[in-house]
XYZ file of C-alpha atoms in Angstrom:
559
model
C 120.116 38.063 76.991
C 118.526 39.432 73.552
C 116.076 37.600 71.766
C 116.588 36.689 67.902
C 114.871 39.824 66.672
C 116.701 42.104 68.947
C 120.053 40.212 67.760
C 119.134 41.125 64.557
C 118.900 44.615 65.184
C 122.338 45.196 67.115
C 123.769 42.899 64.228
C 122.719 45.764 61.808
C 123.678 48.463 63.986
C 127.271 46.774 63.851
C 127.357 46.932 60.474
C 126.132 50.569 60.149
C 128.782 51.812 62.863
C 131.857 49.930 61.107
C 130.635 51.312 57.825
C 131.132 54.563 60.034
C 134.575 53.711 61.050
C 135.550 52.903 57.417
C 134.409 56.425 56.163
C 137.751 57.531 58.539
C 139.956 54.692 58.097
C 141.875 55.958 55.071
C 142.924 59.252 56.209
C 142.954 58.636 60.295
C 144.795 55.713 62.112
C 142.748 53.620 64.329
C 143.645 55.205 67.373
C 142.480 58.388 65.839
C 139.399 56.894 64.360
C 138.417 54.972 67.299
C 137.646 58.491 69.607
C 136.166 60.496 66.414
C 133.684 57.551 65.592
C 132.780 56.862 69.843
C 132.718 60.769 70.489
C 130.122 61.619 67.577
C 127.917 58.534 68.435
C 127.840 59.745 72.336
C 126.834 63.112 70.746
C 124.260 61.590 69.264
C 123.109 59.395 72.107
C 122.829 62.479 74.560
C 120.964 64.133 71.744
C 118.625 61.072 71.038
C 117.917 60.968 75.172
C 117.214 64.717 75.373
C 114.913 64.723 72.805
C 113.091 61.433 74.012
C 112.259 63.360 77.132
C 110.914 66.494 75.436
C 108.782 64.490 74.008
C 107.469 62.958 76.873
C 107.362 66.710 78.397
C 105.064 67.820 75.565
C 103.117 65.047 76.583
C 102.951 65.984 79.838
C 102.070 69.583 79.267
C 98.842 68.615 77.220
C 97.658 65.713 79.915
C 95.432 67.017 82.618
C 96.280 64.865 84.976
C 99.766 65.574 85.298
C 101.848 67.889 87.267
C 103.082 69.801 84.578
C 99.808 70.302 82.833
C 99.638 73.470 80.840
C 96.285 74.691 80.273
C 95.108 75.669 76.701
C 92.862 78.013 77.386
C 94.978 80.417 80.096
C 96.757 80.915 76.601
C 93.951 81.498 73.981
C 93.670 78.063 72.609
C 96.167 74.719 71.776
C 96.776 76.626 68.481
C 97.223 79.820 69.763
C 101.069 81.494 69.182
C 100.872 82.179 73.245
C 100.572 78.753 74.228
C 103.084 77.090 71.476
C 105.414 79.637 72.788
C 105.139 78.845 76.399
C 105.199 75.125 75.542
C 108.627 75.964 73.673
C 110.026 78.322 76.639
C 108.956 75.549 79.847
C 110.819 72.650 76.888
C 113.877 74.834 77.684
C 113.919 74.553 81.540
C 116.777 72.617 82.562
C 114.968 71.178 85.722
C 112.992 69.139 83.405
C 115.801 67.193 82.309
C 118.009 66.651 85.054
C 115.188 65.346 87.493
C 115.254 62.249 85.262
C 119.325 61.864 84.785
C 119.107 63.208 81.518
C 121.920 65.450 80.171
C 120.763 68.921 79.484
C 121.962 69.561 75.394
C 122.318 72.964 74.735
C 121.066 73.915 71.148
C 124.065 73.956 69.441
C 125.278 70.847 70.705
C 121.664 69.128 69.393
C 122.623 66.762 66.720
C 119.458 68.209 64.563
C 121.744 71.659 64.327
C 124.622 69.547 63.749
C 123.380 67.887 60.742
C 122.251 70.756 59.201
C 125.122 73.236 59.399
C 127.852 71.040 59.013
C 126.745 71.719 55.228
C 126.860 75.356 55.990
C 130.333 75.240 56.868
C 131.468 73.024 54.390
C 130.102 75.844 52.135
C 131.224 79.269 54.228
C 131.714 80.226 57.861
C 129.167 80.109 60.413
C 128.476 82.531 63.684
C 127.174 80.386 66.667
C 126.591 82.138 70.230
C 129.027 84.398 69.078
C 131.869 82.579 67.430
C 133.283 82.265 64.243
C 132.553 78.698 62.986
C 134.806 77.901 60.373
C 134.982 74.064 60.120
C 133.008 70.763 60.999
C 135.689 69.786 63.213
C 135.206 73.618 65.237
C 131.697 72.949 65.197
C 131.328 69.583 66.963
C 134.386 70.755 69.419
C 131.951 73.387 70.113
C 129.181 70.771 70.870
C 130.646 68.911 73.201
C 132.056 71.928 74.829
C 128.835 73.546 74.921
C 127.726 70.153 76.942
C 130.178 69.915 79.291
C 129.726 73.677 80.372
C 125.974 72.681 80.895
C 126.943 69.538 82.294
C 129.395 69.172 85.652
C 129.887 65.573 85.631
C 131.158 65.778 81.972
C 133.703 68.350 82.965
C 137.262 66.996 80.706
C 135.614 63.895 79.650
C 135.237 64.621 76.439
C 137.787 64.056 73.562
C 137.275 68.318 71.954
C 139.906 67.423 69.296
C 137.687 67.402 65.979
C 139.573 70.740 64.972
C 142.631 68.944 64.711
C 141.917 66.642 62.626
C 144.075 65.898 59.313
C 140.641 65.016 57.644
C 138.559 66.082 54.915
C 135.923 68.535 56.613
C 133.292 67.114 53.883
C 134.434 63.490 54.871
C 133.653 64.674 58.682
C 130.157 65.736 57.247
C 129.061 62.517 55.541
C 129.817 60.913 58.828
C 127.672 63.270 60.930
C 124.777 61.957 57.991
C 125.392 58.225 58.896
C 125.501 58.507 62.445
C 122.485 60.601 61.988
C 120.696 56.716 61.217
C 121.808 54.841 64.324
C 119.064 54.249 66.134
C 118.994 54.638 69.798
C 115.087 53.976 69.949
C 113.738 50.627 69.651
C 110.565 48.434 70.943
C 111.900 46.231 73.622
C 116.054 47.717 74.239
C 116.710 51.213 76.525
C 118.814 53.558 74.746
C 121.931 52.704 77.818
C 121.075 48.721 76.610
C 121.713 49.857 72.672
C 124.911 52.167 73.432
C 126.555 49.669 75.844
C 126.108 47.291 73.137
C 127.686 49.800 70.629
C 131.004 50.429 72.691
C 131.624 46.509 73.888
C 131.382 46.123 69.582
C 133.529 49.069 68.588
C 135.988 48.482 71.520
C 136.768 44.938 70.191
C 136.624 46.254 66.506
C 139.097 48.841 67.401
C 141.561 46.501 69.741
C 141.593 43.791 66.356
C 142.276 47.100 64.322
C 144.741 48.602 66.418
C 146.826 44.989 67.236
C 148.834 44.673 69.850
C 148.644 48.560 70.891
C 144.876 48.456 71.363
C 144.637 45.572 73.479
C 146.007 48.159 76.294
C 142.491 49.425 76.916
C 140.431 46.181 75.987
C 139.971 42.766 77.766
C 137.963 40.016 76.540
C 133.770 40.452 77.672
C 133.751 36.722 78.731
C 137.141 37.135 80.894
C 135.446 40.493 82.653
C 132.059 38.277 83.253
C 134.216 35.565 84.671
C 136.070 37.256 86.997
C 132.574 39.622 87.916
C 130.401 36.345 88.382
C 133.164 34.941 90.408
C 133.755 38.108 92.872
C 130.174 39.673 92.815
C 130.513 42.724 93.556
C 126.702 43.403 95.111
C 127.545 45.857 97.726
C 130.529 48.173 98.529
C 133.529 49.955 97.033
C 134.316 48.488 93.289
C 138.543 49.431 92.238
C 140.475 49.248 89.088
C 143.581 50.566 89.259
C 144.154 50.005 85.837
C 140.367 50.515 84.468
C 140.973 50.995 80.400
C 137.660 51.715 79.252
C 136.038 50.615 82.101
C 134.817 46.805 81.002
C 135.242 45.825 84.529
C 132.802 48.468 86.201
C 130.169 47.847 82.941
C 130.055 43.940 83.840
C 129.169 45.001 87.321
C 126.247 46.658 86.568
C 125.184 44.093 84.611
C 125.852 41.932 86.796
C 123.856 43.252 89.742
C 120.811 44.494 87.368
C 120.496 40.948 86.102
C 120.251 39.535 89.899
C 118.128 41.986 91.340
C 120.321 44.318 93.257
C 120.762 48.043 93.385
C 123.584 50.372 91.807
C 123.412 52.498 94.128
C 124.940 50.792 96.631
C 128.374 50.184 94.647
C 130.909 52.812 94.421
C 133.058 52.559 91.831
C 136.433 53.706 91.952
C 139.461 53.820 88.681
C 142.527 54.969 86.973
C 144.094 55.119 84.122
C 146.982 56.709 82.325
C 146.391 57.017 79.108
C 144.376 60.339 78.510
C 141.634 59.359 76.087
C 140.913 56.057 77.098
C 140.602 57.859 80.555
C 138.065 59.783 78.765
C 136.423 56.908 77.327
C 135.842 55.491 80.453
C 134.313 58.244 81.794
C 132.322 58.755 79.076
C 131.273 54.781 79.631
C 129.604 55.440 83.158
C 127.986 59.155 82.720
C 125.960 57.624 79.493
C 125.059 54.525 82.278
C 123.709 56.907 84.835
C 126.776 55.508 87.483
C 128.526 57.829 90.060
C 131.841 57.482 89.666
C 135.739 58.490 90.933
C 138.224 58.157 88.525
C 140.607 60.405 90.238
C 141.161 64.328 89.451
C 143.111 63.450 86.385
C 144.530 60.576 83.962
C 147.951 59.268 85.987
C 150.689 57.160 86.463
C 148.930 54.461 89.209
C 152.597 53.817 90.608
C 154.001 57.559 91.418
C 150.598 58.922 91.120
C 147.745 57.098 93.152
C 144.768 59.221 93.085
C 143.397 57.027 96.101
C 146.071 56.396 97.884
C 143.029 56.124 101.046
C 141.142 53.305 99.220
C 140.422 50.314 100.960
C 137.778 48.709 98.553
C 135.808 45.566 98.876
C 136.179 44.322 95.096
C 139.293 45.210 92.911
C 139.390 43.801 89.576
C 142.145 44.595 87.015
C 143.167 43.628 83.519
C 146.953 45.443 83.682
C 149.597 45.123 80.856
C 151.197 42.018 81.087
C 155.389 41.758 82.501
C 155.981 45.549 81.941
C 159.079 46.893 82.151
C 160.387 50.387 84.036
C 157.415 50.882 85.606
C 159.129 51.231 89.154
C 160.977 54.731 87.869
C 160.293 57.396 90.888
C 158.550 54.500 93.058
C 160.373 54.092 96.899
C 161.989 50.950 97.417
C 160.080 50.818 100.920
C 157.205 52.303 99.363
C 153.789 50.635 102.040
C 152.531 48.914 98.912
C 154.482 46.162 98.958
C 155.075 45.200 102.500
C 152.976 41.925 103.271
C 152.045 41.867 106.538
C 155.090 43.818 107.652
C 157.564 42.087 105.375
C 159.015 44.190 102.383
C 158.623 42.482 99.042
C 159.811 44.914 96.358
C 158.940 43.472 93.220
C 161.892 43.674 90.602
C 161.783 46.470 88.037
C 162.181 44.049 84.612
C 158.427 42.379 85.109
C 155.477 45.111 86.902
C 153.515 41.116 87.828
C 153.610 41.590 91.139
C 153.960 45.223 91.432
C 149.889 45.388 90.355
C 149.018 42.520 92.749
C 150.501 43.914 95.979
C 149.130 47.705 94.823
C 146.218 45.795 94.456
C 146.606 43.851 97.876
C 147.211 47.073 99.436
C 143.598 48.822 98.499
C 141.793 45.779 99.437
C 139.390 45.935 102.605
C 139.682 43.491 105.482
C 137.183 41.003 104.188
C 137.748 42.219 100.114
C 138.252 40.156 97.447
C 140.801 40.492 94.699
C 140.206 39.357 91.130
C 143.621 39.816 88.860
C 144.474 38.495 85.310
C 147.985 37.788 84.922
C 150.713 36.091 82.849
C 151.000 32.576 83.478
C 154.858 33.389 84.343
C 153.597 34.496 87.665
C 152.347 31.568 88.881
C 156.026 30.145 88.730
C 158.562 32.312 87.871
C 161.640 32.595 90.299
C 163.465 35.611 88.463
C 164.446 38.525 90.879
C 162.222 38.413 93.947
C 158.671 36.960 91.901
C 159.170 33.230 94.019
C 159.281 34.792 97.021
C 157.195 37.089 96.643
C 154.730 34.223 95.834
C 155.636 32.491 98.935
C 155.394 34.818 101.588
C 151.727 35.526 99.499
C 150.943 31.664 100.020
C 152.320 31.457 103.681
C 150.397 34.603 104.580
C 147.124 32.726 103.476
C 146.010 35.421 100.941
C 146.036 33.019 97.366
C 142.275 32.099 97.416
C 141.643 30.649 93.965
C 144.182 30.055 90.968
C 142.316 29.852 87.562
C 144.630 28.671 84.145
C 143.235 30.322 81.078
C 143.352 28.630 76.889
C 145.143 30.491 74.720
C 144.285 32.799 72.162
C 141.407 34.145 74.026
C 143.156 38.106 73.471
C 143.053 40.284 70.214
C 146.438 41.940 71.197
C 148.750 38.956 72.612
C 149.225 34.925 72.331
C 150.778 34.991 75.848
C 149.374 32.547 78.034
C 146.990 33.749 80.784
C 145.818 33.207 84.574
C 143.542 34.481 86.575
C 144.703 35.264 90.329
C 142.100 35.319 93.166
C 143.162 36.822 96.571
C 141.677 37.880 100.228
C 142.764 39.338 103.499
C 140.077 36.757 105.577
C 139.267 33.189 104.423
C 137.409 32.609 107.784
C 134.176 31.830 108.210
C 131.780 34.980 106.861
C 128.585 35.879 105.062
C 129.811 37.475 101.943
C 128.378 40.569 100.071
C 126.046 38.355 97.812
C 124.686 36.830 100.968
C 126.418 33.391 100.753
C 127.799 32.328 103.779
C 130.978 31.313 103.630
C 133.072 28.084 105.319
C 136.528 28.120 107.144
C 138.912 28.254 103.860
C 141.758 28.973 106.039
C 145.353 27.135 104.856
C 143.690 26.382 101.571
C 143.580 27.383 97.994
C 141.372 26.194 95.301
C 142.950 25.217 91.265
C 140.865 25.471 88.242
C 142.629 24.362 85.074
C 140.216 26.089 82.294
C 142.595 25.343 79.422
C 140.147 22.972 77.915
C 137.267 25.080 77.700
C 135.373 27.480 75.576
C 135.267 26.965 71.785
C 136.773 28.796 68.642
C 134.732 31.782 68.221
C 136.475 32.337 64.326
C 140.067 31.418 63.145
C 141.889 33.510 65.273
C 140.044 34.151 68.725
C 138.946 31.562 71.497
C 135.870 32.841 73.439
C 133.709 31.347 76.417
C 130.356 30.493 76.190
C 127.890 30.658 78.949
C 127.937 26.700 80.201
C 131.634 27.077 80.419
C 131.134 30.313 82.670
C 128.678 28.627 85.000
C 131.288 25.843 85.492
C 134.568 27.640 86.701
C 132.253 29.851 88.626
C 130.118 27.411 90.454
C 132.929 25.399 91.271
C 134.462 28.273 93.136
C 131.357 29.371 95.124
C 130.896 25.454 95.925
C 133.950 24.892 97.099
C 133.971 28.619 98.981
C 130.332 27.454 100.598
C 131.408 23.698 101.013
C 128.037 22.890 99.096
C 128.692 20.149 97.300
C 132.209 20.659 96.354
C 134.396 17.588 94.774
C 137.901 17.629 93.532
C 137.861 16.447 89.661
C 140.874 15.450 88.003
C 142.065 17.350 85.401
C 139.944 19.763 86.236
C 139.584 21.117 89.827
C 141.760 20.459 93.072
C 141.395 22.010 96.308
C 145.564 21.980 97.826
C 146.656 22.362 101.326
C 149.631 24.414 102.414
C 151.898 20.922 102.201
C 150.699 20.215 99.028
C 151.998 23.553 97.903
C 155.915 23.190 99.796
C 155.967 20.083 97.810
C 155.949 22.274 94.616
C 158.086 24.900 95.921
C 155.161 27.438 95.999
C 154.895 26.909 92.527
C 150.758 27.869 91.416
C 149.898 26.523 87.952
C 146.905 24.796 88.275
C 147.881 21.539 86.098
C 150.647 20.350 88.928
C 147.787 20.186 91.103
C 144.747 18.999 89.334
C 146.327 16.328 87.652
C 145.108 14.405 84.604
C 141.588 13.731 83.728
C 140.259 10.527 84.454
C 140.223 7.894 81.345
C 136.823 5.914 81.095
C 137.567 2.333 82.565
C 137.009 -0.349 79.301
C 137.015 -3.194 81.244
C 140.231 -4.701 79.537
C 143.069 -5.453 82.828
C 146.162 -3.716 82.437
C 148.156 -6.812 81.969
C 146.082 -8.170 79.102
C 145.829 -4.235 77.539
C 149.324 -4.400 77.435
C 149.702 -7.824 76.118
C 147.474 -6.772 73.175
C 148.670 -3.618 72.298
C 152.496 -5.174 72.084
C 151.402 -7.724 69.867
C 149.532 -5.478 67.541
C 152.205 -3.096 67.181
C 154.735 -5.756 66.397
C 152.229 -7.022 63.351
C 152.095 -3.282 62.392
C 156.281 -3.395 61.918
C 156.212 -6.415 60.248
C 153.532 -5.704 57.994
C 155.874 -2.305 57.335
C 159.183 -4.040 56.373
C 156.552 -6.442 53.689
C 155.510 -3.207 52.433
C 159.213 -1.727 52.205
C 160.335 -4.642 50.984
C 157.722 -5.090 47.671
C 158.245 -1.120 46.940
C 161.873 -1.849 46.690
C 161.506 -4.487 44.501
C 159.135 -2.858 42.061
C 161.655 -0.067 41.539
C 164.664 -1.960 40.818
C 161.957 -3.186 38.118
C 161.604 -0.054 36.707
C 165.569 0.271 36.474
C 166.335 2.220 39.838
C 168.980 1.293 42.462
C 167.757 1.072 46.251
């Protein structure tokens, strides 16, 4: 968590970026606006890193005690021509960079060069390595070419459409001059901490500008946290098959960083269909340092699986909710959706289902599924969804069933769930070390509708105590460490308490109504009271009707 002081400074670095955004809003839509603003400030970040470590090279070079220790006098002095030009030729060796995870910026891709010849341009045309440079747009296209040449894991990750722009090149310009003042150096937060922190803020900016379109790539940061804390994902293979920008896989890391574990031994594995959010994503774990597989190309994750071998141990999704045609070109007896050799096609008016059983289908023997849905899936009977829900429930994979409060999303006021699922409920020591009881035949409710707070007029958020709740009442009841059913709250169901609903999963048939604090008064005598006082409160009503009457036809009207 940041202190006050660093607060303060992301606070101003939110301003200065949406001032950034605003420069474009006029002329670009936000969909257009949200990859030109993102794509400079990763220029700039890359450019900000590489430069951090020449300067700790130079350092290096002039301390002799270090390995890379360049001796003065083999060169006729520290201000010798000889030696500033040997400094200048070993600040240019690629090995330098890339020993540390830093991306190797090639010098017209340097955000120093940028700055100053985007005024060049403006004025006249430009020659760099050879080309003809005849706009700002051509010149930061050639950037972030130039880096993805230099740089294999960037290779069509990044969005090289500045050319086409519809935008005044000297508008393009003045932005290049305010990004130039974002800061990615500061006392106590790493450049990764500052530019995660810049795309969680311009990804909700550009999801409320964008409305109902934008919410496509963006879920909530307290939902992803939830579901992460819940699942956590320590060790193995981490899948979204429908990854957005990648919130899911960025809440991981944190996740594991703030407890102690090690990256490195989570895989993480997405896709996602629309192009440049595939991009984004992409562009989300190479600034974080994490490996990643997102597939050899953006794609359809229905009649295009790009792991169609996955088994993972975590898979986490946020996919759009009840979409429609998404089954065109997808086999009726397509492997995905046979449960435990029973064929459950889910119907083509509502993809619900269709992204929990892909989802079932990728997960490992002893994975763990984390899903949000809408809440029509917990009860719907339309096509094949109820029994599809059944044969889930009778095959013992429904772990955990978690109702959401409303107006927690920037793009939709439809009511949400989460849905938790695994393949073994036995007893097991799970990948954050817990050991877990015999869950077999059961499945936990969490009715959350009550919590979190109004974060501003619109959108409901979570805070941190409400987090800890759902979440420790799942690992509690999961361990059997101190687990108790609470009404109106939390309910732990049997497979006969679930016939008796017809398979039916919302949370509030189960969990019942919260508990009223006992006054003392019996029932009888409550009852007694409350009849009495109510028939004082109509009689004291006709009085009143009666007097108002009576003054009126004073004043000449008829009642």
């Amino acid at each position: 968590m940041a202190n006050q002081s660093d607060q303060e400074f992301l606070n101003e670095l939110d301003k200065k970026l949406w001032n950034a955004a605003d420069k474009l809003r006029s002329t670009l839509d936000a969909a257009q606006y949200k990859h030109t603003v993102l794509g400079l400030i990763f220029l700039k970040y890359v450019s900000d890193a590489f430069d951090l470590r020449r300067e700790e090279l130079k350092a290096q070079f002039a301390d002799a005690n270090h390995g890379y220790f360049l001796d003065p006098a083999d060169f006729g002095g520290v201000d010798s021509e000889e030696y500033q030009a040997e400094v200048n030729a070993e600040l240019e060796v690629r090995d330098y960079y890339l020993e540390t995870n830093t991306f190797w910026v090639p010098p017209a891709a340097r955000w120093e060069f940028l700055q100053n010849q985007n005024k060049v341009v403006i004025a006249g045309e430009l020659e760099v390595d050879g080309k003809k440079i005849r706009s700002v747009g051509q010149l930061i296209d050639n950037a972030l070419d130039s880096i993805e040449q230099d740089n294999p894991k960037l290779k069509g990750v990044l969005n090289k459409r500045y050319t086409q722009l519809q935008i005044d090149q000297a508008k393009l310009g003045e932005l290049i001059d305010l990004i130039a003042t974002v800061p990615f150096k500061h006392a106590s937060l790493n450049s990764k901490d500052i530019l995660g922190h810049v795309y969680e803020y311009m990804l909700g900016q550009f999801a409320l500008a964008e409305g109902k379109k934008g919410g496509q790539f963006y879920t909530p940061k307290s939902i992803v946290s939830l579901i992460v804390q819940m699942l956590e994902p320590f060790k193995g293979r981490v899948y979204d098959p429908a990854m957005g920008s990648g919130g899911f896989f960025v809440q991981s890391e944190h996740f594991i960083r703030e407890h102690q574990g090690k990256i490195g031994e989570v895989s993480i594995y997405g896709q996602e269909y629309n192009h440049t959010t595939w991009q984004l994503a992409a562009m989300n774990m190479a600034i974080r340092g994490i490996d990643f597989n997102f597939g050899k190309e953006p794609a359809n994750t229905y009649t295009n699986d790009q792991h169609p071998d996955l088994r993972a141990d975590f898979v986490m999704a946020n996919p759009p909710f009840n979409m429609k045609e998404w089954d065109v070109g997808v086999s009726d007896d397509d492997p995905r959706w046979n449960i435990n050799g029973q064929q459950c096609r889910p119907p083509s008016g509502n993809a619900n289902f269709a992204w929990l059983l892909h989802m079932l289908f990728h997960l490992a023997p002893n994975g763990s599924l984390g899903l949000l849905l809408a809440n029509g899936s917990m009860s719907s009977n339309t096509n094949n969804e109820g029994e599809i829900r059944r044969k889930l429930i009778e095959n013992d994979l429904v772990e955990c069933m978690v109702a959401l409060p409303g107006q927690l999303f920037t793009n939709t006021q439809i009511p949400a769930c989460i849905w938790f699922l695994t393949k073994n409920k036995g007893e097991r020591v799970s990948a954050a070390g817990k050991k877990l009881r015999n869950r077999k035949g059961e499945v936990l409710f969490i009715d959350a509708r009550n919590l979190g707070y109004m974060k501003d007029r619109v959108l409901r958020d979570f805070n941190q105590e409400d987090l800890e709740k759902v979440t420790s009442t799942y690992h509690n009841w999961q361990t059997g460490n101190a687990y108790e059913n609470v009404a109106g709250f939390c309910f732990s169901a049997e497979l006969k308490d679930l016939e008796k609903h017809d398979f039916v999963l919302t949370p509030g048939r189960y969990v019942g109504a919260a508990e009223e604090e006992d006054d003392g008064e019996p029932f009888a005598e409550k009852m007694q009271r409350l009849t009495a006082q109510l028939k004082d409160q109509f009689e004291e009503s006709a009085r009143l009707e009666a007097e108002i009457k009576k003054n009126l036809m004073g004043l000449g009207y008829e009642c």
